[in-house]
Each structure stands twice: as structure tokens, then as C-alpha cells.
Short mmCIF file of C-alpha atoms and ligand atoms in Angstrom, two decimals:
data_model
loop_
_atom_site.label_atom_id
_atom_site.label_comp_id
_atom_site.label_asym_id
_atom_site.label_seq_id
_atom_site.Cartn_x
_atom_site.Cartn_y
_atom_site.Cartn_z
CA UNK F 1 0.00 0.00 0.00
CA UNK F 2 1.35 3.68 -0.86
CA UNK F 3 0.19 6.95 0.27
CA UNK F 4 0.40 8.12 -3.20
CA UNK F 5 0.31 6.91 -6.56
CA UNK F 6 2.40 9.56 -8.79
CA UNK F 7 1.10 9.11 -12.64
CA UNK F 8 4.35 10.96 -14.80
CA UNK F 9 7.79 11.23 -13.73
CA UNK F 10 8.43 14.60 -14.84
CA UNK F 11 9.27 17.66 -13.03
CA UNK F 12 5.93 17.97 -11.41
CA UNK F 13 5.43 14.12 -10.22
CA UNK F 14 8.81 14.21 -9.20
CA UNK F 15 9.14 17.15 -6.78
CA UNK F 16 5.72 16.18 -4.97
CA UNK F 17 7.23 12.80 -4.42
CA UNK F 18 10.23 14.50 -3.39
CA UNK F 19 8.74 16.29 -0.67
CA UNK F 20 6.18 13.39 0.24
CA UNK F 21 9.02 10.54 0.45
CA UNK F 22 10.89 13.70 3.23
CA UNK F 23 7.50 13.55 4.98
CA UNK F 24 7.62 9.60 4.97
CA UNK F 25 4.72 9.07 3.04
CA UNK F 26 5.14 6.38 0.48
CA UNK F 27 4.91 7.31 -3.09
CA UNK F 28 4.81 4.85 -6.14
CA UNK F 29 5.46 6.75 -9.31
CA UNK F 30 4.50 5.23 -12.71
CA UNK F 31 5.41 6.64 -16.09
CA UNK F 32 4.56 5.27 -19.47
CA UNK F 33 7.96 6.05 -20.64
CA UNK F 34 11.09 3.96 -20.53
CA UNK F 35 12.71 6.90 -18.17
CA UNK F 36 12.09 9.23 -15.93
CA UNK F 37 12.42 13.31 -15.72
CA UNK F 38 9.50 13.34 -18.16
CA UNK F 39 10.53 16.52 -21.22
CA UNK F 40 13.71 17.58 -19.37
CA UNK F 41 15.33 14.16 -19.78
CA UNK F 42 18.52 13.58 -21.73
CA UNK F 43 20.60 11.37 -23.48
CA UNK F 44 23.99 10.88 -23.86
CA UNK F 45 25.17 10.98 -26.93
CA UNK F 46 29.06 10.93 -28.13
CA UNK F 47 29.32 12.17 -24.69
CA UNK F 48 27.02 15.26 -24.80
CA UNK F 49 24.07 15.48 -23.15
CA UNK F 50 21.12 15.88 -26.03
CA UNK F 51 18.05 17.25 -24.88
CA UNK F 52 15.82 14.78 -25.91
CA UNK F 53 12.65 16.60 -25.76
CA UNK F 54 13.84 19.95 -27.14
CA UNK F 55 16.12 22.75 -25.70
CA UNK F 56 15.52 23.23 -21.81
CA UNK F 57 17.20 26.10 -20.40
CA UNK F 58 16.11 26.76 -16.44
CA UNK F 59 15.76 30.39 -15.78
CA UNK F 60 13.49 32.23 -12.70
CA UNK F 61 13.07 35.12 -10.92
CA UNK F 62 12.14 33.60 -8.12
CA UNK F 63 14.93 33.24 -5.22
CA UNK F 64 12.93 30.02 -3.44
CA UNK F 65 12.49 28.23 -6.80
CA UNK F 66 16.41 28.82 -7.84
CA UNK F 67 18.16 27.53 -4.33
CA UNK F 68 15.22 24.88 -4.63
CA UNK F 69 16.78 23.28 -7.62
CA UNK F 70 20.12 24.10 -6.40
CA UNK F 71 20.29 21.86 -3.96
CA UNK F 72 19.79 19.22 -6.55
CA UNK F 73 22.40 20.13 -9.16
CA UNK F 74 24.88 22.55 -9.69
CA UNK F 75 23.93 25.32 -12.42
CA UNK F 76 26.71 26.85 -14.86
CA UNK F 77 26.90 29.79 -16.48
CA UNK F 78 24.88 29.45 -19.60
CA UNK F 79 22.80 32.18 -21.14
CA UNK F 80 20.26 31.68 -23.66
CA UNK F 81 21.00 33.84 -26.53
CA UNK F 82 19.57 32.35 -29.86
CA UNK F 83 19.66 33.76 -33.14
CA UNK F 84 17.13 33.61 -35.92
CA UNK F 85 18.02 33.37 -39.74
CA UNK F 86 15.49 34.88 -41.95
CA UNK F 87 16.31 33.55 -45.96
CA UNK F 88 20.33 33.74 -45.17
CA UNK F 89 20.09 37.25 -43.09
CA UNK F 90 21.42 36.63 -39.46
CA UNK F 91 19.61 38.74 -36.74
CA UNK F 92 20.04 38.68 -32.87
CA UNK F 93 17.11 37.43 -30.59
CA UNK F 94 14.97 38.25 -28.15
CA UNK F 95 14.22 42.00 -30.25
CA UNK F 96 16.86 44.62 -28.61
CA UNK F 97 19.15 47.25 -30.56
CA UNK F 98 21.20 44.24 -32.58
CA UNK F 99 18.34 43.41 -33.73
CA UNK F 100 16.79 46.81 -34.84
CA UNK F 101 19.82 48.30 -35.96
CA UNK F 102 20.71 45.38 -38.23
CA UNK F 103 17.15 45.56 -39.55
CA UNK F 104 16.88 49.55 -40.06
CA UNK F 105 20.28 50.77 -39.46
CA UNK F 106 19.41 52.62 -36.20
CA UNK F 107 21.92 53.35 -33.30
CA UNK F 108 20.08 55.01 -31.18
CA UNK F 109 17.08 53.31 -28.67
CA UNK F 110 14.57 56.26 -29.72
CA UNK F 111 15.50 56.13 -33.40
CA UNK F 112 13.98 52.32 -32.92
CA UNK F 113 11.35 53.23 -30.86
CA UNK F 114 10.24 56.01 -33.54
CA UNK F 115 10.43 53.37 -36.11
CA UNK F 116 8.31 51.24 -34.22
CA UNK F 117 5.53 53.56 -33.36
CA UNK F 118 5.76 54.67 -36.94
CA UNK F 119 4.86 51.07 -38.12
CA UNK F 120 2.23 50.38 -35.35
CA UNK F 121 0.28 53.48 -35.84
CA UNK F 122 -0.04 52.92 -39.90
CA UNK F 123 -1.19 49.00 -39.06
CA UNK F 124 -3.87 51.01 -37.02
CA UNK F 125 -3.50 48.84 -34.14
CA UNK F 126 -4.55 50.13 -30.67
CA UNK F 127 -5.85 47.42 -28.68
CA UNK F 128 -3.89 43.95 -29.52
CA UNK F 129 -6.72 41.16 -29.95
CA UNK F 130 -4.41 38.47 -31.56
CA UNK F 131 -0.85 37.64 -31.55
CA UNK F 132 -0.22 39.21 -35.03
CA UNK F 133 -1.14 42.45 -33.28
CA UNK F 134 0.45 41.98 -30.21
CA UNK F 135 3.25 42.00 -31.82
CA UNK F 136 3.17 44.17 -34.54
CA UNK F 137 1.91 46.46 -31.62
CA UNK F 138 5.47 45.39 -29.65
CA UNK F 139 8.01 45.36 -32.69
CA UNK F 140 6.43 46.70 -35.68
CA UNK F 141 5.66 45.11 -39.34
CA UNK F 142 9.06 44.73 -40.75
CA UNK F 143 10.32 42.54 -37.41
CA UNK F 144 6.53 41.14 -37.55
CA UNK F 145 7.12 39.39 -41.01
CA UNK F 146 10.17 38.50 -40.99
CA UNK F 147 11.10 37.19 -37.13
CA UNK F 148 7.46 36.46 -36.43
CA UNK F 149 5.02 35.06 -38.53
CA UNK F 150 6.72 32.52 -40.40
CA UNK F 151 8.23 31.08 -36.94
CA UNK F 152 4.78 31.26 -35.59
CA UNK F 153 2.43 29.96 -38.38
CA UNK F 154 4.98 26.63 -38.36
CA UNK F 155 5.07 26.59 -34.56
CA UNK F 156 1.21 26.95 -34.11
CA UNK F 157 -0.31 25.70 -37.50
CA UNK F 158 -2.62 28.28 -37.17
CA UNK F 159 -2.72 31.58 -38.50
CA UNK F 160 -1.26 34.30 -36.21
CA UNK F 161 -4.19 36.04 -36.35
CA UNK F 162 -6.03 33.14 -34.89
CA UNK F 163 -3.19 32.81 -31.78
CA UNK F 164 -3.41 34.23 -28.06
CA UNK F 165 -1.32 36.98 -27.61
CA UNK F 166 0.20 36.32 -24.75
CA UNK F 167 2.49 33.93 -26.85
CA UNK F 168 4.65 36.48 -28.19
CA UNK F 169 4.63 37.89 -24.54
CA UNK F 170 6.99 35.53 -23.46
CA UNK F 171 9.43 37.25 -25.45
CA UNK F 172 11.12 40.50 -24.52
CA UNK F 173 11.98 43.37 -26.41
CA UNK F 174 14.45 45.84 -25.06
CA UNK F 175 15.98 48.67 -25.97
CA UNK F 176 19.06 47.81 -25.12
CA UNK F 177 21.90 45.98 -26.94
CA UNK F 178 21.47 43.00 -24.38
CA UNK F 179 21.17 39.48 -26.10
CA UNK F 180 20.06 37.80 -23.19
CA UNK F 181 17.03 35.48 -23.89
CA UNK F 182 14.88 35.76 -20.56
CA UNK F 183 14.57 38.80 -18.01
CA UNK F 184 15.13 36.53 -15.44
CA UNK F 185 17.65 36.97 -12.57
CA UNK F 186 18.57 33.56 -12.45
CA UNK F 187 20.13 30.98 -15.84
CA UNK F 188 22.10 28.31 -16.14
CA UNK F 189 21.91 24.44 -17.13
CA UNK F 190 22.47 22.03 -14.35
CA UNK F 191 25.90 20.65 -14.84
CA UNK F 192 25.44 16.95 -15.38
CA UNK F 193 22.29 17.58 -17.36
CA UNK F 194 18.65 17.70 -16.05
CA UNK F 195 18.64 13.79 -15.10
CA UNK F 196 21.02 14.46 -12.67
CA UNK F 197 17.90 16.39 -10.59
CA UNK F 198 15.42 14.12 -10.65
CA UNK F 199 17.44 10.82 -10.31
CA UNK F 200 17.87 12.65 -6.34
CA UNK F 201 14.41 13.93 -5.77
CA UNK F 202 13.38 9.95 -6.90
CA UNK F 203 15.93 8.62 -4.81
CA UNK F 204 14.43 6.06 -2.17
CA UNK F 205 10.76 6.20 -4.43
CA UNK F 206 9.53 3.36 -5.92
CA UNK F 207 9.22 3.91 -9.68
CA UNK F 208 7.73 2.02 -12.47
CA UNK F 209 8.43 2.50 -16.16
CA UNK F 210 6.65 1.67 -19.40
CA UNK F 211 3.70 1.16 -17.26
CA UNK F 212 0.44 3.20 -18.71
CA UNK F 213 -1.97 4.45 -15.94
CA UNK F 214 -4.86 4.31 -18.20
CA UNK F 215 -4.18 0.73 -18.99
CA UNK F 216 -4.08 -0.55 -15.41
CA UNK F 217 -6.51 2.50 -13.99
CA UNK F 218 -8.39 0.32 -11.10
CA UNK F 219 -5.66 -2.23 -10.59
CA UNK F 220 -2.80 1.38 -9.89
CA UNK F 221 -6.15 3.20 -8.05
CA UNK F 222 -6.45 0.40 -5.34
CA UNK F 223 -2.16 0.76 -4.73
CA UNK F 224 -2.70 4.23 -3.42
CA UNK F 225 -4.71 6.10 -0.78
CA UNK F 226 -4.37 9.26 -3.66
CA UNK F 227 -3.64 9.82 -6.89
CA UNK F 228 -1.32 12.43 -8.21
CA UNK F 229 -1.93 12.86 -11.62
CA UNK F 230 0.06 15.01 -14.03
CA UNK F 231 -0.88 13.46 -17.50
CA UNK F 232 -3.76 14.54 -19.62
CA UNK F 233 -6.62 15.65 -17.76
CA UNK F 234 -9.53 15.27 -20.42
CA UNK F 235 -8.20 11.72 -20.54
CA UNK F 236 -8.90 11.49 -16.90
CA UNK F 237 -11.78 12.22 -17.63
CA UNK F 238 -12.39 10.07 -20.75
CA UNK F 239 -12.51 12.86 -22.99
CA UNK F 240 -16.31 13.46 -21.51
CA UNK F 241 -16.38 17.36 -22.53
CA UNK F 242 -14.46 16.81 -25.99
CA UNK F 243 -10.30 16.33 -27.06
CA UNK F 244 -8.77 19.03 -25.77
CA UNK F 245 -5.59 20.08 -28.62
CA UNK F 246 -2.13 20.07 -28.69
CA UNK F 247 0.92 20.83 -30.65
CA UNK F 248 3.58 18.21 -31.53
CA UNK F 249 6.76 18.12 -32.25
CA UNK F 250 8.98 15.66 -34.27
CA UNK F 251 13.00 15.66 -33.33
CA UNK F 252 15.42 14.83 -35.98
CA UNK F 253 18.61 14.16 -34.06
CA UNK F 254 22.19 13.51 -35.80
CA UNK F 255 25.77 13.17 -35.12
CA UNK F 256 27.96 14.55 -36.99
CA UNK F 257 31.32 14.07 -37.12
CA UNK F 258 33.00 16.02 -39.71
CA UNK F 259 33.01 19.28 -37.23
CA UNK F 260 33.44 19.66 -33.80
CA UNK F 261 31.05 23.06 -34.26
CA UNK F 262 27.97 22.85 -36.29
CA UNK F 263 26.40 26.13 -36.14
CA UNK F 264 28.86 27.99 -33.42
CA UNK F 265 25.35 28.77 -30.77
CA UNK F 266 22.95 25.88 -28.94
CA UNK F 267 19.93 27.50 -30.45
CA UNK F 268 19.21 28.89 -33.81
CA UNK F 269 16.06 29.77 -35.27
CA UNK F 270 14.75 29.33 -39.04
CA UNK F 271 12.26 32.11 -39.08
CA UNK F 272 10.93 31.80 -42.86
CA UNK F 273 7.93 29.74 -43.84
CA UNK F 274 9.66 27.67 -46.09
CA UNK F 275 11.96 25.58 -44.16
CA UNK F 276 9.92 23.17 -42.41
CA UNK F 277 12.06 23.12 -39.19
CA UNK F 278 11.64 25.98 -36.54
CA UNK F 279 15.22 25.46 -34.73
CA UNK F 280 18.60 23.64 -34.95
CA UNK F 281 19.76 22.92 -31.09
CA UNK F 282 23.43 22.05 -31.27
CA UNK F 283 23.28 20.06 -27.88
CA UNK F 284 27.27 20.85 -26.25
CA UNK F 285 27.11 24.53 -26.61
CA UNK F 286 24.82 24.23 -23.45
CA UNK F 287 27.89 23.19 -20.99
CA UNK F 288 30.16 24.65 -23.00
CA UNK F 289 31.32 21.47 -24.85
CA UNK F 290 34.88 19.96 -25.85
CA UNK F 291 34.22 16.95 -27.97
CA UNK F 292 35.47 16.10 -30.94
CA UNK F 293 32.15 15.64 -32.55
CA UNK F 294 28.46 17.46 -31.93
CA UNK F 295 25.21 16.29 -32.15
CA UNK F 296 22.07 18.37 -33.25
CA UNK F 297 18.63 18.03 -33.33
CA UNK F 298 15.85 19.70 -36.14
CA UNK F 299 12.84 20.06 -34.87
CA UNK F 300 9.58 20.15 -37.05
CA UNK F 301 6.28 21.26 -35.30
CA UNK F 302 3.10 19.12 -36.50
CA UNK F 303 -0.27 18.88 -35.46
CA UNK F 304 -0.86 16.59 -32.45
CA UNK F 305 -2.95 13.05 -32.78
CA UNK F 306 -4.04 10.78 -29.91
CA UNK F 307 -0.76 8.97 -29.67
CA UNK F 308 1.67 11.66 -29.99
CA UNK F 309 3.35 13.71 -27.76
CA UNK F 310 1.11 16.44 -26.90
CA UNK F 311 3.79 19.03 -26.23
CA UNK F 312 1.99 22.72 -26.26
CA UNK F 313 -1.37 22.95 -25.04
CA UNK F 314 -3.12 25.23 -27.29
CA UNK F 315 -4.53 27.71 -25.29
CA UNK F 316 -7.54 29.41 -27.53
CA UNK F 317 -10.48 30.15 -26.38
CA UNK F 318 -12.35 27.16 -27.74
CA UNK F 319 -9.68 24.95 -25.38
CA UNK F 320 -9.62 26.98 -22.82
CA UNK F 321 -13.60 26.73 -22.50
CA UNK F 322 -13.28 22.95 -22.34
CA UNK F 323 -10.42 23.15 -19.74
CA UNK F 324 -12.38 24.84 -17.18
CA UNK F 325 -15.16 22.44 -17.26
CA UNK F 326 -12.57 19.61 -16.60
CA UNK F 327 -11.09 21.75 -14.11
CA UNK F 328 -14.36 22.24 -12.34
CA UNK F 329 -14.56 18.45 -11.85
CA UNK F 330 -10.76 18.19 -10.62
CA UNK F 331 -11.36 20.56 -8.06
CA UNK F 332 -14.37 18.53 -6.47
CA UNK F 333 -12.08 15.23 -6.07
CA UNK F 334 -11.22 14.53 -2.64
CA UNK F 335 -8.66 11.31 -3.65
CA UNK F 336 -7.28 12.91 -6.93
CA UNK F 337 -4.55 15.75 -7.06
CA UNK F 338 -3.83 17.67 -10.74
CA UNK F 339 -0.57 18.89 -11.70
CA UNK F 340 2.05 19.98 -14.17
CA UNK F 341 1.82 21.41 -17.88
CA UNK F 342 -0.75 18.83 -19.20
CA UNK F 343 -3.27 18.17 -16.33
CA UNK F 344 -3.04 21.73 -15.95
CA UNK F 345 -3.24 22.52 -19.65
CA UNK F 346 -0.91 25.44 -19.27
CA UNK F 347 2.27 26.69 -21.52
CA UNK F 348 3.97 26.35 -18.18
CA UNK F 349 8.36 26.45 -18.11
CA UNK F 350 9.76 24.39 -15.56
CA UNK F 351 10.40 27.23 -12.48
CA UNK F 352 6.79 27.35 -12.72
CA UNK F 353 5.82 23.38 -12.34
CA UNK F 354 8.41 23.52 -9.49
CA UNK F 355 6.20 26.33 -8.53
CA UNK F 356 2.60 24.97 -8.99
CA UNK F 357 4.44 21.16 -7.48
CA UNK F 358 5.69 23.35 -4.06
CA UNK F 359 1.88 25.04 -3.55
CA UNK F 360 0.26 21.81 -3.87
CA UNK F 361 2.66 19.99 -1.65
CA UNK F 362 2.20 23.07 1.14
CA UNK F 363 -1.97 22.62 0.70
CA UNK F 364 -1.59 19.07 1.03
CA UNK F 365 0.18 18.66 3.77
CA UNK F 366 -0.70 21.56 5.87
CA UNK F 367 -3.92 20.05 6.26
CA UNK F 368 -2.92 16.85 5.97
CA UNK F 369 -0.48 15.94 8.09
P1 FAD U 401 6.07 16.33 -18.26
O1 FAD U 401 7.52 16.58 -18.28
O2 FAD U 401 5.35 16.24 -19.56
O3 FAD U 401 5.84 14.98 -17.46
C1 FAD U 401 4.63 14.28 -17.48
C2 FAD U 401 4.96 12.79 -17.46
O4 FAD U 401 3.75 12.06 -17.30
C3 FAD U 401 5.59 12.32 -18.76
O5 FAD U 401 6.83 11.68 -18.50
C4 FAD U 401 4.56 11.35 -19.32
O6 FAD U 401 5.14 10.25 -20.00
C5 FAD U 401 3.83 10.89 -18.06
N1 FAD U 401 2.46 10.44 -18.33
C6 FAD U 401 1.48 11.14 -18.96
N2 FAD U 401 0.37 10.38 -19.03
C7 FAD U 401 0.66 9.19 -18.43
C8 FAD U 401 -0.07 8.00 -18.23
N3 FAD U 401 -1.33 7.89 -18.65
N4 FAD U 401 0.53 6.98 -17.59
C9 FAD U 401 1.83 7.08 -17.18
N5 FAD U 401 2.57 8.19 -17.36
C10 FAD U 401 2.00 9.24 -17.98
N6 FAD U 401 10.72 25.09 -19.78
C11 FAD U 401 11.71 25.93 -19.36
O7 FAD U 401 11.67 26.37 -18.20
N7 FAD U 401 12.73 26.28 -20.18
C12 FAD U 401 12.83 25.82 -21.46
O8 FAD U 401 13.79 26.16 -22.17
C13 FAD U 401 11.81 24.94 -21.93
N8 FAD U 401 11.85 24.46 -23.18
C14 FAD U 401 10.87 23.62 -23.61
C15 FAD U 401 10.96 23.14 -24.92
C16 FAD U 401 9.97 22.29 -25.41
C17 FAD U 401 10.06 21.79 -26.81
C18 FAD U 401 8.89 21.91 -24.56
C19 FAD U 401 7.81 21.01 -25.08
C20 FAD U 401 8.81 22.37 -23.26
C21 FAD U 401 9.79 23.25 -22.78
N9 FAD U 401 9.77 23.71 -21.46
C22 FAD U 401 10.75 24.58 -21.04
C23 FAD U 401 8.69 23.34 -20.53
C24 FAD U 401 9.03 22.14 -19.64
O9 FAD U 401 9.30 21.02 -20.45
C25 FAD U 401 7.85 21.84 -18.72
O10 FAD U 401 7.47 22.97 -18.00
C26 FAD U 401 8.09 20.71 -17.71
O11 FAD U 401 8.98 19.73 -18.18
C27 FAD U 401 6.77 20.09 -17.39
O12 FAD U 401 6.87 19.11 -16.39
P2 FAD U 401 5.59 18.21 -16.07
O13 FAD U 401 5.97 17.30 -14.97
O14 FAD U 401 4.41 19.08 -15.90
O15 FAD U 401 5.28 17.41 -17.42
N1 UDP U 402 8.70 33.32 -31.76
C1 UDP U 402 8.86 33.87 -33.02
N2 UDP U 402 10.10 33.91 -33.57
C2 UDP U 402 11.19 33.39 -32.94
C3 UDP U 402 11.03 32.85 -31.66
C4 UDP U 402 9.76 32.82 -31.09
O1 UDP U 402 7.90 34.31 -33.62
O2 UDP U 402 12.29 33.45 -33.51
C5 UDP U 402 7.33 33.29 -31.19
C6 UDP U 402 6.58 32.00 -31.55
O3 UDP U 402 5.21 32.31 -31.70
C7 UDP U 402 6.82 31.14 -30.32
C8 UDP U 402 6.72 32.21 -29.22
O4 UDP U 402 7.38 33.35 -29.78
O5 UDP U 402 5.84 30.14 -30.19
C9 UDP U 402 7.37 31.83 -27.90
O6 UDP U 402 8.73 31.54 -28.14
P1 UDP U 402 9.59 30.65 -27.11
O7 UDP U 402 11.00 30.71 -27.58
O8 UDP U 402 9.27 31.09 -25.75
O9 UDP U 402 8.98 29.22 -27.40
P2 UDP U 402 9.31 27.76 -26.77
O10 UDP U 402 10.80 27.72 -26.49
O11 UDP U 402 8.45 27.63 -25.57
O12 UDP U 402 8.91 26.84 -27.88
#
């Protein structure tokens, strides 16, 4: 018998059984994968550690969260700073003076910002409904279609006129010469790679792999006095309000060994519509990487099918509508807890499943102890 039965080994199962297993409580985590650490797992590869399920960098402003995963893993110094190629023309990322001065020649941050404004006012955009006007709104046209809607319409599958806006939010744009990916205070990749984490916060758990919740529901449910759950939540609930959508993602991953340096940065964007790929990751430049050979990954976006990963939670308002009518039935279980980016069905990073994983541990054991 176990306190808890943990469905997904990821960041979120793992923390909460973490912090149960310090609380002796027994926890039995399943996954349906062959390995645990859920999207921030890698793989060694020629020595490097590849990112299996895309480019993870850990960045947060939040002091707790940062000594929180510190005391897991050291952190080094990497910074994401990716750059996008638009049809053989190299500019810097996130949008900052590089950027705009390569672009329009400016030097100056209010010779940008006048360009900007200039473009924003003849779109006629005042109030941003979309994310094609949040961010022509942000950046202006120029930046708009050539950094923007290419990278998004592959991304999303959708027009960007159809997208949230809060999607282009994530990125910043400064008016500064600063090439620094995230605003955050705190960056780095855990030396060791991300396994190196939750291989200690499972330590002393039981675990079971290639095991599928769904598959065993009643035979896992009568393990466990409660269920932590942090797959799919409309498959909880047998998909009783409708399928709610996803984007996928298909990695091509090579070695190659007739360079030691592939594209010279971990990250670069292909911003135009016509390469079907959205970014090369070059897997060593995250720790700073001395092999002979490198290893890099293409990754193609494609719509999501029951089977696939689901990846990004598409939050419309269509989905979002059938979320919160799932949600309304999580929130009445007594024996069931819901966590982490799909159960949640939120574009969440990792700082902020470590986040959402801490507040539900604190409600569940300060009253229940
Ligand atoms: P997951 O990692 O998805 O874990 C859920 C686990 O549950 C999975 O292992 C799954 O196999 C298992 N599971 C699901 N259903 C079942 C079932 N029925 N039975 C058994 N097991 C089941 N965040 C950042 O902070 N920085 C980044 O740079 C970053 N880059 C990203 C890049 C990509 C391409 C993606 C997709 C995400 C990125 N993220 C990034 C987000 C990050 O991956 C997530 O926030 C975090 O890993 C989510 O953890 P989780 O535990 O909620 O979910
Ligand atoms: N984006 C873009 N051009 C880029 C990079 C990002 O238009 O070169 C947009 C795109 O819509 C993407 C969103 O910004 O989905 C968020 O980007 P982020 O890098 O945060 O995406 P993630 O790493 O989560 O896939």
C-alpha cells in the first residue's frame, strides 16, 4: 500500500514525491515512458548530453524556486542567446538594438522606438486582440514578417491572427543591446544535465516505467490512498467534454562528425515559412562542450494526434472553455490531485511546475499531516 500513486515522472510528479518521500509518506510513481524526468530528460550521446525533448534552459526570478533546484544540481553559467536566420540574413534574438539596428540601421534606442511607433500606428492597431497584433503592436511590421510570422504559423499551425497573444509575450523586447534570452535573474543548465535532478528527488521512491496508468486505472487506483496525476486531464476524464488540442513536435537528431562546431550557438532559429524546421539545437554549446564531434537536433512542429506527444497545449479560447469544465470536476475530487503542464493545460516552463508542485505539496500537507 502507498500513500500516493504519482502518474508521470516529470518535473511535477517528481518534486511532490520528493517532498512526500521527506515527509515519509510512500509514493509509487509510474510513467509510461522507458525513463524518468519526463521533457527535461537527456541522453547521452558521443558524450554530450542531447536534450531529448527539445532545448531546456532553467531560468526564474524567483529566489525560493532557484536555491530549490540548487540543492539538486549545480547550475553553470549558460545564457540563452539564440539567433534567428530569416532567408540567409542573421539577426540577434529576443528583439533589442542588434536586432533593430541590423534591420533599419538605427543606433540610437529612440531612433527604434520612432520606427516602431511609426509602423504600429499605420497598421492602425490600438488594442492587440491576436498575436499578429500583439506583436506588430510590440516590434512593428518589418520585425513582424520576418522574425514572427513565419516562426509562428509553423510553430502553431494556425494563423497568427487566430493565436493568443500572450504567446509572443513571453518574449522580450528591449531597448538595449542585451542578447540575453529571458529577463530573469537567475540561468544556467544544471551541470550533469537535467537527469542528474530528478534521479535525487526519486531517490528512495519506488518507480515504475513503461507502465500506462490508463491501462491498469483500477488495478494502480487500489495501490494508493491518492492519486497524483500530471498526465492529460480530459483523458482522466475520458474525454467526456471533448479532445482538448495540442501541438507536436517531431526531433530529428544527428551526429555529426565532420566538425566539432555545427552552427557555433545551442539555439538557432529558421524564421521563414519555407523551411519546415523551426530550430537547430546544437546540444554541447549548453555546458560549453569539448568533444570532438556534436550532435544536433531539427525540430519540425506538427499537429498533435491521440498517440503523440502532446507538447503545447493550445490555449484558444475554444480549449480553454473545455479546460475549465474539466477543471471544475478536478477541483471537487477529494482522492485525486492535478498537476504539471498537461493536467493543468498550461504553456507552463519548468520554475513554474516547481512552482505549482511546491503550492500543492504546502496545501496538502498543511492540512494533511
Ligand atoms: P512532463 O515533463 O510532460 O511529465 C509528465 C509525465 O507524465 C511524462 O513523463 C509522461 O510520459 C507521463 N504520463 C502522462 N500520461 C501518463 C499516463 N497515462 N501513464 C503514465 N505516465 C503518464 N521550460 C523551461 O523552463 N525552459 C525551457 O527552455 C523549456 N523548453 C521547452 C521546450 C519544449 C520543446 C517543450 C515542449 C517544453 C519546454 N519547457 C521549457 C517546458 C518544460 O518542459 C515543462 O514545463 C516541464 O517539463 C513540465 O513538467 P511536467 O511534470 O508538468 O510534465
Ligand atoms: N517566436 C517567433 N520567432 C522566434 C522565436 C519565437 O515568432 O524566432 C514566437 C513563436 O510564436 C513562439 C513564441 O514566440 O511560439 C514563444 O517563443 P519561445 O522561444 O518562448 O517558445 P518555446 O521555447 O516555448 O517553444
Amino acid at each position: 500500500m502507498y500513500d500516493y500513486l504519482i502518474v508521470g515522472a516529470g518535473l511535477f510528479g517528481s518534486v511532490f514525491a520528493y517532498e512526500a518521500n521527506k515527509r515519509g509518506k510512500k509514493c509509487l510513481v509510474i510513467d509510461k515512458r522507458d525513463h524518468i524526468g519526463g521533457n527535461v530528460y537527456t541522453e547521452k550521446l558521443e558524450n554530450i548530453n542531447v536534450h531529448k525533448y527539445g532545448a531546456h534552459i532553467f531560468h526564474t526570478n524567483d529566489k525560493q524556486i532557484w536555491e530549490y533546484v540548487n540543492q539538486f544540481a549545480d547550475f553553470n553559467r549558460y545564457t540563452n542567446s539564440p539567433i534567428a536566420i530569416y532567408k540567409k540574413e542573421i539577426y540577434n534574438l529576443p528583439f533589442n538594438m542588434n536586432t533593430f539596428h541590423k534591420l533599419w540601421g538605427v543606433v540610437s534606442p529612440d531612433q527604434a522606438k520612432q520606427k516602431i511607433k511609426e509602423q504600429k500606428e499605420a497598421a492602425g492597431i490600438t488594442e492587440p486582440r491576436n498575436l499578429e497584433e500583439q506583436a506588430i503592436s510590440l516590434v512593428g511590421t518589418d520585425i513582424y514578417e520576418k522574425l514572427i510570422k513565419g516562426y509562428t504559423e509553423k510553430q502553431w499551425g494556425r494563423s497568427a491572427n487566430e493565436l493568443p497573444p500572450f504567446i509572443i509575450k513571453r518574449l522580450p523586447v528591449r531597448f538595449t543591446y542585451d542578447n540575453n534570452y529571458f529577463n530573469d535573474r537567475y540561468q544556467g543548465i544544471p551541470i550533469g544535465g537535467y537527469n542528474v535532478i530528478i534521479e535525487k528527488m526519486l531517490a528512495g521512491v519506488d518507480v515504475r516505467l513503461n507502465v500506462d496508468y490508463f491501462e491498469h486505472r483500477e488495478e494502480f487506483e487500489a495501490l494508493a490512498e491518492k492519486v497524483v496525476f500530471t498526465g492529460m486531464i480530459d483523458q482522466f476524464y475520458d474525454y467526456k467534454f471533448g479532445v482538448l488540442e495540442y501541438r507536436s513536435l517531431h526531433f530529428e537528431t544527428r551526429i555529426v562528425d565532420d566538425t566539432d562546431n555545427y552552427q557555433g550557438n545551442a539555439v538557432v532559429n529558421y524564421t521563414d515559412k519555407e523551411i519546415p524546421y523551426t530550430r537547430i539545437i546544437e546540444h554541447k554549446h549548453f555546458e560549453f562542450g569539448t568533444q570532438d564531434k556534436t550532435v544536433i537536433s531539427k525540430e519540425y512542429p506538427m499537429e498533435w494526434k491521440s498517440g503523440q506527444e502532446p507538447y503545447y497545449p493550445i490555449n484558444d479560447d475554444k480549449n480553454n472553455k473545455m479546460y475549465k469544465k474539466y477543471n471544475e470536476l478536478a477541483v471537487q475530487e477529494t482522492n485525486v490531485i492535478f498537476g504539471g503542464r498537461l493536467a493543468s493545460y498550461k504553456y507552463y516552463d519548468m520554475h513554474q511546475v516547481i512552482g505549482e508542485a511546491l503550492v500543492t505539496v504546502h496545501n496538502e500537507f498543511a492540512t494533511n499531516r
